[in-house]
Structure formats: C-alpha cells, structure tokens
Amino acid sequence: MLVSSNLRELYPDGVFPAACHSRVLLDHVMSKWGVLVLLALSEGEPLRWSELRRRAQGVSEKMLAQTLRTLADDGPVLRDARPVVPPHVEYSLTEPGAELAAHLVPLMQWIAGHAGDNPTS
Amino acid sequence: MLVSSNLRELYPDGVFPAACHSRVLLDHVMSKWGVLVLLALSEGEPLRWSELRRRAQGVSEKMLAQTLRTLADDGPVLRDARPVVPPHVEYSLTEPGAELAAHLVPLMQWIAGHAGDNPTS
DNA sequence: TAGGTACCTTACTTCAAAGTGGGTACTACC
DNA sequence: GGTAGTACCCACTTTGAAGTAAGGTACCTA
C-alpha cells in the first residue's frame, strides 16, 4: 500500500534529512504546549491569553508566553494586542495556521483514538 | 472558520490535558528520528535496518535501534526478524501505522512547503 | 588469527525544552 | 496595606531525548 508516493517529489532520493528548516517549525508546532495551543485555536474563535491558560491544562505563564511568541514568530498564530491597560491580547490562527491545523487535528484525533485515552471520562 | 468542531467530542469542556497516553505516543511519533522512520516506511516497502540507516540521514545506530524498538512497542511499526545469521530484520508499517502515516505525511508535506525548505535543490 | 557481515546493547555525557520562583505595570476595590 | 484582574519578562534549575564511545552476537572467509 503506497500512501506517500508523492513524497518522492519532495525527497527524490528517498533520503530524509534530519536537520532543516522544516524541523524547526515542526518542533515548535509539536512542542509540548504548541500542539495544545494550536488545538485550542483550531476551534476558530480568537482566544485571550488567560483563556488559553485555562484551556492548556497545566501550562505555566512562562511556557504559555514563550510558546505563543514562538508560534506567532513562526507564522501560524496571529497576536492582536490592543493598546490598553490592563493588557488585552487575542490570539488566533493565521490562514497558514488554519491550514496547518486542518492537518494537525486529524492526526491528533487519530492518536487520541489509538492511545487508550478516555478524555470524555 | 471552524476546522475542528468535532474536537469537542473528544474534549467537551474545551480543556486539553498535557499529560496523557496520547502524549506518549505523540512524542514517540514526532521524535527527531521517529518521524523520519515513519516517512521512510510510509512509501510502502518493508525496509531493513541498514536501509533505514541510510534513509534517515545522520541517525546513529543507537538512536535508530532505540527509535525502532519504541515504535514497534507502540504499535505503528512491525519488526519482522528472521532466525538467521547475519541478522535479517525488516521493518514495515502496521495497519494502524499506515493510518497514522496517512495523517502524518500531509502534515509533513505542508510543513515542508511552508518552512522555506528546498529539499529538491 | 584477523577482518567482514548485519543488528543491536550498555555506560556515560550533553543540551535544549520545560520548569521554578521572582519580578513588572496599571486599574479597581476592600 | 491587601486582593483581584490583565499579560507578560528574567535568572536560574531540572529533565529527558539525543549523542558519543565502547561493547556485544554468530557466522563466514582469508
């Protein structure tokens, strides 16, 4: 069963390099908190920092701020900060971020279904 | 744009836990060498240890053995060892592994296309 | 004996992601 | 003074995946 014959367009000699720019983006996206942030934002609503903190269970302020900064720098996440006090910052997926999530969510759903998780319990 | 309304079936309260069995499988799959092994195997042919060593550019014997052991224990990879000397071991995707790869490959293709890589150069 | 084959295992080290604990600034309320 | 809310930043520490170097199996050939 060939599931990836068109990988050959990207890697014609069948050798996959470990170190490349893809790896940097992949590692940010699949980082411990990155994937949870992207999943939360993939539901479509812009979310504020504090809401994301509630949604990514167990994340520290430091890791959330760092992760959001990284993802915004990488491109999948848009950071919309209003010039007000107290701060009011909203995060949402960019267009490329939504395309990314469209691939990421089915993967996570598959993994959740095969890892013996019972998240609805 | 709702891209993941059915995530709510898995996580009805919208809170994504960081520590669960999914995380273990996800971390193995997306590990540095795990993803390259799965991509190589996703082309459909069973591959021997030494061929995988060539295909995952830069992997050490130790990391390759360790990664293959882990993925075989997790389930996506089948290890077929013949009782001969010198050893003859073939690795291939299990049925669940092929389903996993069906989700993983488009994700990697997307990321490769957006990370400024030029793998065909 | 030495060298080769293919596929590992073990002991120890490195290092980047994650973690911990402190801090910032402003407003409102008790 | 204290608490609460908003959203971070900095210095330092811990942790576990990855790395390095050495070891191993069993058989074959010169």
PDB file of C-alpha atoms (C1' of nucleotides) in Angstrom:
ATOM      1  CA  MET A   1       0.000   0.000   0.000  1.00  0.00           C
ATOM      2  CA  LEU A   2       1.605   3.194  -1.171  1.00  0.00           C
ATOM      3  CA  VAL A   3       0.439   6.069   0.986  1.00  0.00           C
ATOM      4  CA  SER A   4       3.077   8.573   0.091  1.00  0.00           C
ATOM      5  CA  SER A   5       4.263   8.144  -3.431  1.00  0.00           C
ATOM      6  CA  ASN A   6       4.308  11.907  -3.778  1.00  0.00           C
ATOM      7  CA  LEU A   7       6.851  12.214  -1.012  1.00  0.00           C
ATOM      8  CA  ARG A   8       9.261  11.442  -3.783  1.00  0.00           C
ATOM      9  CA  GLU A   9       8.554  14.836  -5.274  1.00  0.00           C
ATOM     10  CA  LEU A  10       9.973  16.393  -2.151  1.00  0.00           C
ATOM     11  CA  TYR A  11      12.709  13.849  -1.499  1.00  0.00           C
ATOM     12  CA  PRO A  12      13.566  12.193  -4.830  1.00  0.00           C
ATOM     13  CA  ASP A  13      16.474  10.147  -3.487  1.00  0.00           C
ATOM     14  CA  GLY A  14      14.400   8.826  -0.594  1.00  0.00           C
ATOM     15  CA  VAL A  15      16.798  10.243   1.978  1.00  0.00           C
ATOM     16  CA  PHE A  16      15.200  12.328   4.704  1.00  0.00           C
ATOM     17  CA  PRO A  17      17.472  14.934   6.257  1.00  0.00           C
ATOM     18  CA  ALA A  18      17.157  15.389   9.983  1.00  0.00           C
ATOM     19  CA  ALA A  19      18.291  18.988  10.162  1.00  0.00           C
ATOM     20  CA  CYS A  20      16.434  21.543   8.062  1.00  0.00           C
ATOM     21  CA  HIS A  21      14.079  24.455   8.458  1.00  0.00           C
ATOM     22  CA  SER A  22      11.085  22.122   8.454  1.00  0.00           C
ATOM     23  CA  ARG A  23      12.443  20.599  11.615  1.00  0.00           C
ATOM     24  CA  VAL A  24      12.437  23.921  13.419  1.00  0.00           C
ATOM     25  CA  LEU A  25       8.815  24.643  12.553  1.00  0.00           C
ATOM     26  CA  LEU A  26       7.801  21.042  13.243  1.00  0.00           C
ATOM     27  CA  ASP A  27       9.469  21.083  16.652  1.00  0.00           C
ATOM     28  CA  HIS A  28       7.717  24.326  17.599  1.00  0.00           C
ATOM     29  CA  VAL A  29       4.339  23.059  16.384  1.00  0.00           C
ATOM     30  CA  MET A  30       4.683  19.678  18.081  1.00  0.00           C
ATOM     31  CA  SER A  31       6.238  21.072  21.262  1.00  0.00           C
ATOM     32  CA  LYS A  32       4.535  20.118  24.481  1.00  0.00           C
ATOM     33  CA  TRP A  33       2.463  23.287  24.685  1.00  0.00           C
ATOM     34  CA  GLY A  34       2.472  24.248  21.000  1.00  0.00           C
ATOM     35  CA  VAL A  35       0.182  21.450  19.934  1.00  0.00           C
ATOM     36  CA  LEU A  36      -2.310  22.211  22.713  1.00  0.00           C
ATOM     37  CA  VAL A  37      -2.370  25.893  21.811  1.00  0.00           C
ATOM     38  CA  LEU A  38      -2.965  25.120  18.145  1.00  0.00           C
ATOM     39  CA  LEU A  39      -5.736  22.662  19.005  1.00  0.00           C
ATOM     40  CA  ALA A  40      -7.466  25.241  21.167  1.00  0.00           C
ATOM     41  CA  LEU A  41      -7.219  27.908  18.478  1.00  0.00           C
ATOM     42  CA  SER A  42      -8.338  25.460  15.804  1.00  0.00           C
ATOM     43  CA  GLU A  43     -11.886  25.707  17.130  1.00  0.00           C
ATOM     44  CA  GLY A  44     -11.981  29.002  15.323  1.00  0.00           C
ATOM     45  CA  GLU A  45     -12.610  31.631  17.994  1.00  0.00           C
ATOM     46  CA  PRO A  46      -9.860  34.092  18.867  1.00  0.00           C
ATOM     47  CA  LEU A  47      -8.749  33.379  22.409  1.00  0.00           C
ATOM     48  CA  ARG A  48      -7.239  35.639  25.033  1.00  0.00           C
ATOM     49  CA  TRP A  49      -4.084  34.775  26.883  1.00  0.00           C
ATOM     50  CA  SER A  50      -5.958  33.922  30.079  1.00  0.00           C
ATOM     51  CA  GLU A  51      -8.445  31.698  28.257  1.00  0.00           C
ATOM     52  CA  LEU A  52      -5.609  29.819  26.581  1.00  0.00           C
ATOM     53  CA  ARG A  53      -4.066  29.408  30.023  1.00  0.00           C
ATOM     54  CA  ARG A  54      -7.258  27.720  31.167  1.00  0.00           C
ATOM     55  CA  ARG A  55      -7.529  25.568  28.069  1.00  0.00           C
ATOM     56  CA  ALA A  56      -3.986  24.199  28.047  1.00  0.00           C
ATOM     57  CA  GLN A  57      -4.183  22.347  31.294  1.00  0.00           C
ATOM     58  CA  GLY A  58      -1.069  22.710  33.424  1.00  0.00           C
ATOM     59  CA  VAL A  59       0.838  25.273  31.363  1.00  0.00           C
ATOM     60  CA  SER A  60       2.855  27.859  33.268  1.00  0.00           C
ATOM     61  CA  GLU A  61       2.699  31.564  32.431  1.00  0.00           C
ATOM     62  CA  LYS A  62       6.247  31.366  31.265  1.00  0.00           C
ATOM     63  CA  MET A  63       5.713  28.453  28.892  1.00  0.00           C
ATOM     64  CA  LEU A  64       2.483  29.871  27.507  1.00  0.00           C
ATOM     65  CA  ALA A  65       4.013  33.259  26.782  1.00  0.00           C
ATOM     66  CA  GLN A  66       7.072  31.632  25.243  1.00  0.00           C
ATOM     67  CA  THR A  67       5.049  29.223  23.123  1.00  0.00           C
ATOM     68  CA  LEU A  68       2.718  31.913  21.828  1.00  0.00           C
ATOM     69  CA  ARG A  69       5.662  34.144  20.989  1.00  0.00           C
ATOM     70  CA  THR A  70       7.341  31.356  19.080  1.00  0.00           C
ATOM     71  CA  LEU A  71       4.235  30.365  17.135  1.00  0.00           C
ATOM     72  CA  ALA A  72       3.487  33.991  16.304  1.00  0.00           C
ATOM     73  CA  ASP A  73       7.053  34.431  15.055  1.00  0.00           C
ATOM     74  CA  ASP A  74       6.778  31.216  13.010  1.00  0.00           C
ATOM     75  CA  GLY A  75       3.554  32.373  11.374  1.00  0.00           C
ATOM     76  CA  PRO A  76       0.667  30.045  12.284  1.00  0.00           C
ATOM     77  CA  VAL A  77      -0.600  32.281  15.101  1.00  0.00           C
ATOM     78  CA  LEU A  78      -1.715  35.924  14.950  1.00  0.00           C
ATOM     79  CA  ARG A  79      -1.170  38.058  18.035  1.00  0.00           C
ATOM     80  CA  ASP A  80      -3.576  41.008  18.230  1.00  0.00           C
ATOM     81  CA  ALA A  81      -2.669  43.341  21.117  1.00  0.00           C
ATOM     82  CA  ARG A  82      -4.837  46.353  21.890  1.00  0.00           C
ATOM     83  CA  PRO A  83      -3.073  49.452  23.241  1.00  0.00           C
ATOM     84  CA  VAL A  84      -4.991  49.401  26.532  1.00  0.00           C
ATOM     85  CA  VAL A  85      -4.385  48.799  30.195  1.00  0.00           C
ATOM     86  CA  PRO A  86      -4.956  46.241  31.560  1.00  0.00           C
ATOM     87  CA  PRO A  87      -3.495  44.437  28.554  1.00  0.00           C
ATOM     88  CA  HIS A  88      -5.915  42.879  26.114  1.00  0.00           C
ATOM     89  CA  VAL A  89      -4.307  40.391  23.750  1.00  0.00           C
ATOM     90  CA  GLU A  90      -6.102  37.995  21.438  1.00  0.00           C
ATOM     91  CA  TYR A  91      -4.578  35.058  19.628  1.00  0.00           C
ATOM     92  CA  SER A  92      -5.984  33.360  16.556  1.00  0.00           C
ATOM     93  CA  LEU A  93      -4.840  31.190  13.697  1.00  0.00           C
ATOM     94  CA  THR A  94      -3.487  32.834  10.577  1.00  0.00           C
ATOM     95  CA  GLU A  95      -4.556  31.466   7.220  1.00  0.00           C
ATOM     96  CA  PRO A  96      -1.464  29.227   7.057  1.00  0.00           C
ATOM     97  CA  GLY A  97      -2.133  28.331  10.694  1.00  0.00           C
ATOM     98  CA  ALA A  98      -5.614  27.175   9.803  1.00  0.00           C
ATOM     99  CA  GLU A  99      -4.213  25.005   7.002  1.00  0.00           C
ATOM    100  CA  LEU A 100      -1.721  23.579   9.447  1.00  0.00           C
ATOM    101  CA  ALA A 101      -4.439  22.852  11.963  1.00  0.00           C
ATOM    102  CA  ALA A 102      -6.510  21.167   9.258  1.00  0.00           C
ATOM    103  CA  HIS A 103      -3.708  18.594   9.065  1.00  0.00           C
ATOM    104  CA  LEU A 104      -2.841  18.559  12.741  1.00  0.00           C
ATOM    105  CA  VAL A 105      -6.302  17.946  14.137  1.00  0.00           C
ATOM    106  CA  PRO A 106      -6.990  14.674  12.281  1.00  0.00           C
ATOM    107  CA  LEU A 107      -3.560  13.438  13.376  1.00  0.00           C
ATOM    108  CA  MET A 108      -4.302  14.259  16.991  1.00  0.00           C
ATOM    109  CA  GLN A 109      -7.738  12.710  16.721  1.00  0.00           C
ATOM    110  CA  TRP A 110      -6.201   9.539  15.363  1.00  0.00           C
ATOM    111  CA  ILE A 111      -3.612   9.435  18.101  1.00  0.00           C
ATOM    112  CA  ALA A 112      -6.184  10.109  20.791  1.00  0.00           C
ATOM    113  CA  GLY A 113      -8.252   7.249  19.459  1.00  0.00           C
ATOM    114  CA  HIS A 114      -5.357   4.794  19.497  1.00  0.00           C
ATOM    115  CA  ALA A 115      -3.514   5.695  22.658  1.00  0.00           C
ATOM    116  CA  GLY A 116      -6.076   4.262  25.059  1.00  0.00           C
ATOM    117  CA  ASP A 117      -7.149   7.710  26.190  1.00  0.00           C
ATOM    118  CA  ASN A 118     -10.591   8.306  27.615  1.00  0.00           C
ATOM    119  CA  PRO A 119     -10.802  12.087  27.576  1.00  0.00           C
ATOM    120  CA  THR A 120     -14.579  12.067  27.886  1.00  0.00           C
ATOM    121  CA  SER A 121     -14.421  10.125  31.138  1.00  0.00           C
TER     122      SER A 121
ATOM    123  CA  MET B   1     -13.976  29.144  10.139  1.00  0.00           C
ATOM    124  CA  LEU B   2     -14.497  26.102  12.274  1.00  0.00           C
ATOM    125  CA  VAL B   3     -11.908  23.469  11.401  1.00  0.00           C
ATOM    126  CA  SER B   4     -12.314  21.261  14.409  1.00  0.00           C
ATOM    127  CA  SER B   5     -15.825  21.343  15.748  1.00  0.00           C
ATOM    128  CA  ASN B   6     -15.596  17.599  16.329  1.00  0.00           C
ATOM    129  CA  LEU B   7     -12.706  18.074  18.711  1.00  0.00           C
ATOM    130  CA  ARG B   8     -15.487  18.823  21.156  1.00  0.00           C
ATOM    131  CA  GLU B   9     -16.495  15.183  21.015  1.00  0.00           C
ATOM    132  CA  LEU B  10     -13.107  14.280  22.433  1.00  0.00           C
ATOM    133  CA  TYR B  11     -12.739  17.250  24.764  1.00  0.00           C
ATOM    134  CA  PRO B  12     -16.233  18.545  25.557  1.00  0.00           C
ATOM    135  CA  ASP B  13     -15.092  21.124  28.107  1.00  0.00           C
ATOM    136  CA  GLY B  14     -12.506  22.527  25.701  1.00  0.00           C
ATOM    137  CA  VAL B  15      -9.626  21.828  28.069  1.00  0.00           C
ATOM    138  CA  PHE B  16      -6.687  19.958  26.617  1.00  0.00           C
ATOM    139  CA  PRO B  17      -4.659  17.955  29.119  1.00  0.00           C
ATOM    140  CA  ALA B  18      -0.915  17.982  28.650  1.00  0.00           C
ATOM    141  CA  ALA B  19      -0.177  14.638  30.274  1.00  0.00           C
ATOM    142  CA  CYS B  20      -1.969  11.577  28.936  1.00  0.00           C
ATOM    143  CA  HIS B  21      -1.296   8.446  26.966  1.00  0.00           C
ATOM    144  CA  SER B  22      -1.765  10.340  23.708  1.00  0.00           C
ATOM    145  CA  ARG B  23       1.183  12.474  24.646  1.00  0.00           C
ATOM    146  CA  VAL B  24       3.458   9.476  24.982  1.00  0.00           C
ATOM    147  CA  LEU B  25       2.549   8.118  21.553  1.00  0.00           C
ATOM    148  CA  LEU B  26       2.673  11.586  20.009  1.00  0.00           C
ATOM    149  CA  ASP B  27       6.116  12.257  21.443  1.00  0.00           C
ATOM    150  CA  HIS B  28       7.454   8.970  20.116  1.00  0.00           C
ATOM    151  CA  VAL B  29       5.924   9.521  16.678  1.00  0.00           C
ATOM    152  CA  MET B  30       7.152  13.112  16.426  1.00  0.00           C
ATOM    153  CA  SER B  31      10.556  12.420  17.945  1.00  0.00           C
ATOM    154  CA  LYS B  32      13.533  13.508  15.923  1.00  0.00           C
ATOM    155  CA  TRP B  33      14.103  10.120  14.333  1.00  0.00           C
ATOM    156  CA  GLY B  34      10.598   8.717  14.728  1.00  0.00           C
ATOM    157  CA  VAL B  35       9.070  10.955  12.118  1.00  0.00           C
ATOM    158  CA  LEU B  36      11.823  10.211   9.592  1.00  0.00           C
ATOM    159  CA  VAL B  37      11.452   6.467  10.118  1.00  0.00           C
ATOM    160  CA  LEU B  38       7.694   6.655   9.641  1.00  0.00           C
ATOM    161  CA  LEU B  39       8.083   8.759   6.499  1.00  0.00           C
ATOM    162  CA  ALA B  40      10.524   6.266   5.033  1.00  0.00           C
ATOM    163  CA  LEU B  41       8.257   3.339   5.831  1.00  0.00           C
ATOM    164  CA  SER B  42       5.218   5.195   4.532  1.00  0.00           C
ATOM    165  CA  GLU B  43       6.438   4.616   0.983  1.00  0.00           C
ATOM    166  CA  GLY B  44       5.088   1.132   1.474  1.00  0.00           C
ATOM    167  CA  GLU B  45       8.090  -1.193   1.069  1.00  0.00           C
ATOM    168  CA  PRO B  46       9.420  -3.067   4.080  1.00  0.00           C
ATOM    169  CA  LEU B  47      12.867  -1.735   4.866  1.00  0.00           C
ATOM    170  CA  ARG B  48      15.854  -3.369   6.526  1.00  0.00           C
ATOM    171  CA  TRP B  49      17.683  -1.807   9.403  1.00  0.00           C
ATOM    172  CA  SER B  50      20.638  -0.809   7.273  1.00  0.00           C
ATOM    173  CA  GLU B  51      18.410   0.735   4.607  1.00  0.00           C
ATOM    174  CA  LEU B  52      16.614   2.782   7.238  1.00  0.00           C
ATOM    175  CA  ARG B  53      20.021   3.847   8.476  1.00  0.00           C
ATOM    176  CA  ARG B  54      20.789   5.209   5.013  1.00  0.00           C
ATOM    177  CA  ARG B  55      17.414   6.863   4.623  1.00  0.00           C
ATOM    178  CA  ALA B  56      17.338   8.700   7.933  1.00  0.00           C
ATOM    179  CA  GLN B  57      20.274  10.952   7.273  1.00  0.00           C
ATOM    180  CA  GLY B  58      22.580  11.325  10.240  1.00  0.00           C
ATOM    181  CA  VAL B  59      20.982   8.835  12.619  1.00  0.00           C
ATOM    182  CA  SER B  60      23.293   6.858  14.875  1.00  0.00           C
ATOM    183  CA  GLU B  61      22.993   3.095  15.293  1.00  0.00           C
ATOM    184  CA  LYS B  62      21.923   3.654  18.840  1.00  0.00           C
ATOM    185  CA  MET B  63      19.159   6.133  18.051  1.00  0.00           C
ATOM    186  CA  LEU B  64      17.875   4.055  15.146  1.00  0.00           C
ATOM    187  CA  ALA B  65      17.686   0.895  17.221  1.00  0.00           C
ATOM    188  CA  GLN B  66      16.060   2.750  20.073  1.00  0.00           C
ATOM    189  CA  THR B  67      13.528   4.519  17.858  1.00  0.00           C
ATOM    190  CA  LEU B  68      12.545   1.350  16.028  1.00  0.00           C
ATOM    191  CA  ARG B  69      12.157  -0.514  19.301  1.00  0.00           C
ATOM    192  CA  THR B  70       9.919   2.218  20.666  1.00  0.00           C
ATOM    193  CA  LEU B  71       7.737   2.468  17.572  1.00  0.00           C
ATOM    194  CA  ALA B  72       7.410  -1.307  17.397  1.00  0.00           C
ATOM    195  CA  ASP B  73       6.360  -1.372  21.064  1.00  0.00           C
ATOM    196  CA  ASP B  74       3.867   1.450  20.450  1.00  0.00           C
ATOM    197  CA  GLY B  75       2.283  -0.382  17.526  1.00  0.00           C
ATOM    198  CA  PRO B  76       2.741   1.595  14.285  1.00  0.00           C
ATOM    199  CA  VAL B  77       5.801  -0.404  13.194  1.00  0.00           C
ATOM    200  CA  LEU B  78       6.118  -4.157  12.614  1.00  0.00           C
ATOM    201  CA  ARG B  79       9.508  -5.777  13.253  1.00  0.00           C
ATOM    202  CA  ASP B  80       9.997  -8.979  11.311  1.00  0.00           C
ATOM    203  CA  ALA B  81      13.224 -10.731  12.346  1.00  0.00           C
ATOM    204  CA  ARG B  82      14.332 -13.910  10.583  1.00  0.00           C
ATOM    205  CA  PRO B  83      16.183 -16.520  12.686  1.00  0.00           C
ATOM    206  CA  VAL B  84      19.359 -16.247  10.609  1.00  0.00           C
ATOM    207  CA  VAL B  85      22.909 -15.025  10.953  1.00  0.00           C
ATOM    208  CA  PRO B  86      23.887 -12.424   9.980  1.00  0.00           C
ATOM    209  CA  PRO B  87      20.662 -10.914  11.294  1.00  0.00           C
ATOM    210  CA  HIS B  88      17.962 -10.104   8.780  1.00  0.00           C
ATOM    211  CA  VAL B  89      15.354  -7.735  10.160  1.00  0.00           C
ATOM    212  CA  GLU B  90      12.666  -5.960   8.189  1.00  0.00           C
ATOM    213  CA  TYR B  91      10.515  -3.099   9.402  1.00  0.00           C
ATOM    214  CA  SER B  92       7.184  -2.064   7.950  1.00  0.00           C
ATOM    215  CA  LEU B  93       4.085  -0.150   8.948  1.00  0.00           C
ATOM    216  CA  THR B  94       1.284  -1.997  10.692  1.00  0.00           C
ATOM    217  CA  GLU B  95      -2.276  -1.279   9.634  1.00  0.00           C
ATOM    218  CA  PRO B  96      -2.633   1.360  12.372  1.00  0.00           C
ATOM    219  CA  GLY B  97       0.785   2.636  11.376  1.00  0.00           C
ATOM    220  CA  ALA B  98      -0.391   3.136   7.822  1.00  0.00           C
ATOM    221  CA  GLU B  99      -3.412   5.069   9.056  1.00  0.00           C
ATOM    222  CA  LEU B 100      -1.096   7.171  11.178  1.00  0.00           C
ATOM    223  CA  ALA B 101       1.184   7.823   8.231  1.00  0.00           C
ATOM    224  CA  ALA B 102      -1.823   8.815   6.132  1.00  0.00           C
ATOM    225  CA  HIS B 103      -2.238  11.732   8.518  1.00  0.00           C
ATOM    226  CA  LEU B 104       1.434  12.360   9.158  1.00  0.00           C
ATOM    227  CA  VAL B 105       2.585  12.650   5.569  1.00  0.00           C
ATOM    228  CA  PRO B 106       0.251  15.501   4.536  1.00  0.00           C
ATOM    229  CA  LEU B 107       1.260  17.348   7.705  1.00  0.00           C
ATOM    230  CA  MET B 108       4.936  16.952   6.889  1.00  0.00           C
ATOM    231  CA  GLN B 109       4.323  17.926   3.294  1.00  0.00           C
ATOM    232  CA  TRP B 110       2.557  21.065   4.429  1.00  0.00           C
ATOM    233  CA  ILE B 111       5.323  21.948   6.836  1.00  0.00           C
ATOM    234  CA  ALA B 112       8.000  21.272   4.234  1.00  0.00           C
ATOM    235  CA  GLY B 113       6.167  23.602   1.881  1.00  0.00           C
ATOM    236  CA  HIS B 114       5.927  26.415   4.379  1.00  0.00           C
ATOM    237  CA  ALA B 115       9.227  26.277   6.197  1.00  0.00           C
ATOM    238  CA  GLY B 116      11.320  27.669   3.356  1.00  0.00           C
ATOM    239  CA  ASP B 117      12.899  24.296   2.642  1.00  0.00           C
ATOM    240  CA  ASN B 118      14.287  23.416  -0.729  1.00  0.00           C
ATOM    241  CA  PRO B 119      14.689  19.655  -0.452  1.00  0.00           C
ATOM    242  CA  THR B 120      14.838  19.207  -4.210  1.00  0.00           C
ATOM    243  CA  SER B 121      17.828  21.543  -4.549  1.00  0.00           C
TER     244      SER B 121
ATOM    245  C1'  DT C   1      44.479 -15.279  13.985  1.00  0.00           C
ATOM    246  C1'  DA C   2      42.143 -11.075  11.547  1.00  0.00           C
ATOM    247  C1'  DG C   3      38.543  -8.991   9.082  1.00  0.00           C
ATOM    248  C1'  DG C   4      33.955  -8.886   7.428  1.00  0.00           C
ATOM    249  C1'  DT C   5      28.570  -9.097   7.670  1.00  0.00           C
ATOM    250  C1'  DA C   6      24.002  -7.162   9.956  1.00  0.00           C
ATOM    251  C1'  DC C   7      21.900  -5.551  14.043  1.00  0.00           C
ATOM    252  C1'  DC C   8      21.977  -4.474  18.128  1.00  0.00           C
ATOM    253  C1'  DT C   9      23.168  -3.101  23.811  1.00  0.00           C
ATOM    254  C1'  DT C  10      25.419  -0.519  27.618  1.00  0.00           C
ATOM    255  C1'  DA C  11      27.555   3.316  30.223  1.00  0.00           C
ATOM    256  C1'  DC C  12      28.125   7.776  30.380  1.00  0.00           C
ATOM    257  C1'  DT C  13      27.575  12.798  28.632  1.00  0.00           C
ATOM    258  C1'  DT C  14      25.341  16.799  26.518  1.00  0.00           C
ATOM    259  C1'  DC C  15      21.944  20.229  25.849  1.00  0.00           C
ATOM    260  C1'  DA C  16      17.630  22.425  24.698  1.00  0.00           C
ATOM    261  C1'  DA C  17      12.860  22.382  26.218  1.00  0.00           C
ATOM    262  C1'  DA C  18      10.436  22.783  30.227  1.00  0.00           C
ATOM    263  C1'  DG C  19      10.115  24.140  34.976  1.00  0.00           C
ATOM    264  C1'  DT C  20      10.519  27.260  39.328  1.00  0.00           C
ATOM    265  C1'  DG C  21      10.423  31.492  41.545  1.00  0.00           C
ATOM    266  C1'  DG C  22      10.810  36.029  41.450  1.00  0.00           C
ATOM    267  C1'  DG C  23       9.512  40.339  39.282  1.00  0.00           C
ATOM    268  C1'  DT C  24       6.970  44.329  36.140  1.00  0.00           C
ATOM    269  C1'  DA C  25       2.894  47.867  35.132  1.00  0.00           C
ATOM    270  C1'  DC C  26      -1.596  49.627  35.508  1.00  0.00           C
ATOM    271  C1'  DT C  27      -6.515  49.865  37.390  1.00  0.00           C
ATOM    272  C1'  DA C  28     -10.231  48.855  40.717  1.00  0.00           C
ATOM    273  C1'  DC C  29     -11.862  47.509  45.051  1.00  0.00           C
ATOM    274  C1'  DC C  30     -11.682  46.240  50.261  1.00  0.00           C
TER     275       DC C  30
ATOM    276  C1'  DG D   1      -1.662  47.813  53.181  1.00  0.00           C
ATOM    277  C1'  DG D   2      -4.071  43.865  50.782  1.00  0.00           C
ATOM    278  C1'  DT D   3      -6.673  41.397  46.794  1.00  0.00           C
ATOM    279  C1'  DA D   4      -8.089  40.907  42.049  1.00  0.00           C
ATOM    280  C1'  DG D   5      -7.714  41.440  37.064  1.00  0.00           C
ATOM    281  C1'  DT D   6      -4.778  41.831  32.520  1.00  0.00           C
ATOM    282  C1'  DA D   7      -0.144  39.703  30.124  1.00  0.00           C
ATOM    283  C1'  DC D   8       3.851  39.146  30.307  1.00  0.00           C
ATOM    284  C1'  DC D   9       9.803  39.140  31.463  1.00  0.00           C
ATOM    285  C1'  DC D  10      14.203  37.488  33.780  1.00  0.00           C
ATOM    286  C1'  DA D  11      17.525  34.411  36.214  1.00  0.00           C
ATOM    287  C1'  DC D  12      18.395  30.143  37.342  1.00  0.00           C
ATOM    288  C1'  DT D  13      17.443  24.889  37.625  1.00  0.00           C
ATOM    289  C1'  DT D  14      15.820  20.390  36.133  1.00  0.00           C
ATOM    290  C1'  DT D  15      14.858  16.829  32.956  1.00  0.00           C
ATOM    291  C1'  DG D  16      14.809  13.525  29.420  1.00  0.00           C
ATOM    292  C1'  DA D  17      15.775  12.858  24.448  1.00  0.00           C
ATOM    293  C1'  DA D  18      19.701  12.647  21.801  1.00  0.00           C
ATOM    294  C1'  DG D  19      24.582  11.942  21.392  1.00  0.00           C
ATOM    295  C1'  DT D  20      29.334   9.568  21.999  1.00  0.00           C
ATOM    296  C1'  DA D  21      32.093   5.723  22.618  1.00  0.00           C
ATOM    297  C1'  DA D  22      32.531   1.369  23.573  1.00  0.00           C
ATOM    298  C1'  DG D  23      30.885  -3.163  23.797  1.00  0.00           C
ATOM    299  C1'  DG D  24      28.390  -7.403  22.041  1.00  0.00           C
ATOM    300  C1'  DT D  25      26.226 -11.809  18.979  1.00  0.00           C
ATOM    301  C1'  DA D  26      27.072 -15.581  15.470  1.00  0.00           C
ATOM    302  C1'  DC D  27      28.687 -16.911  11.426  1.00  0.00           C
ATOM    303  C1'  DC D  28      31.810 -16.684   7.278  1.00  0.00           C
ATOM    304  C1'  DT D  29      36.291 -16.112   4.654  1.00  0.00           C
ATOM    305  C1'  DA D  30      41.317 -15.473   4.043  1.00  0.00           C
TER     306       DA D  30
END
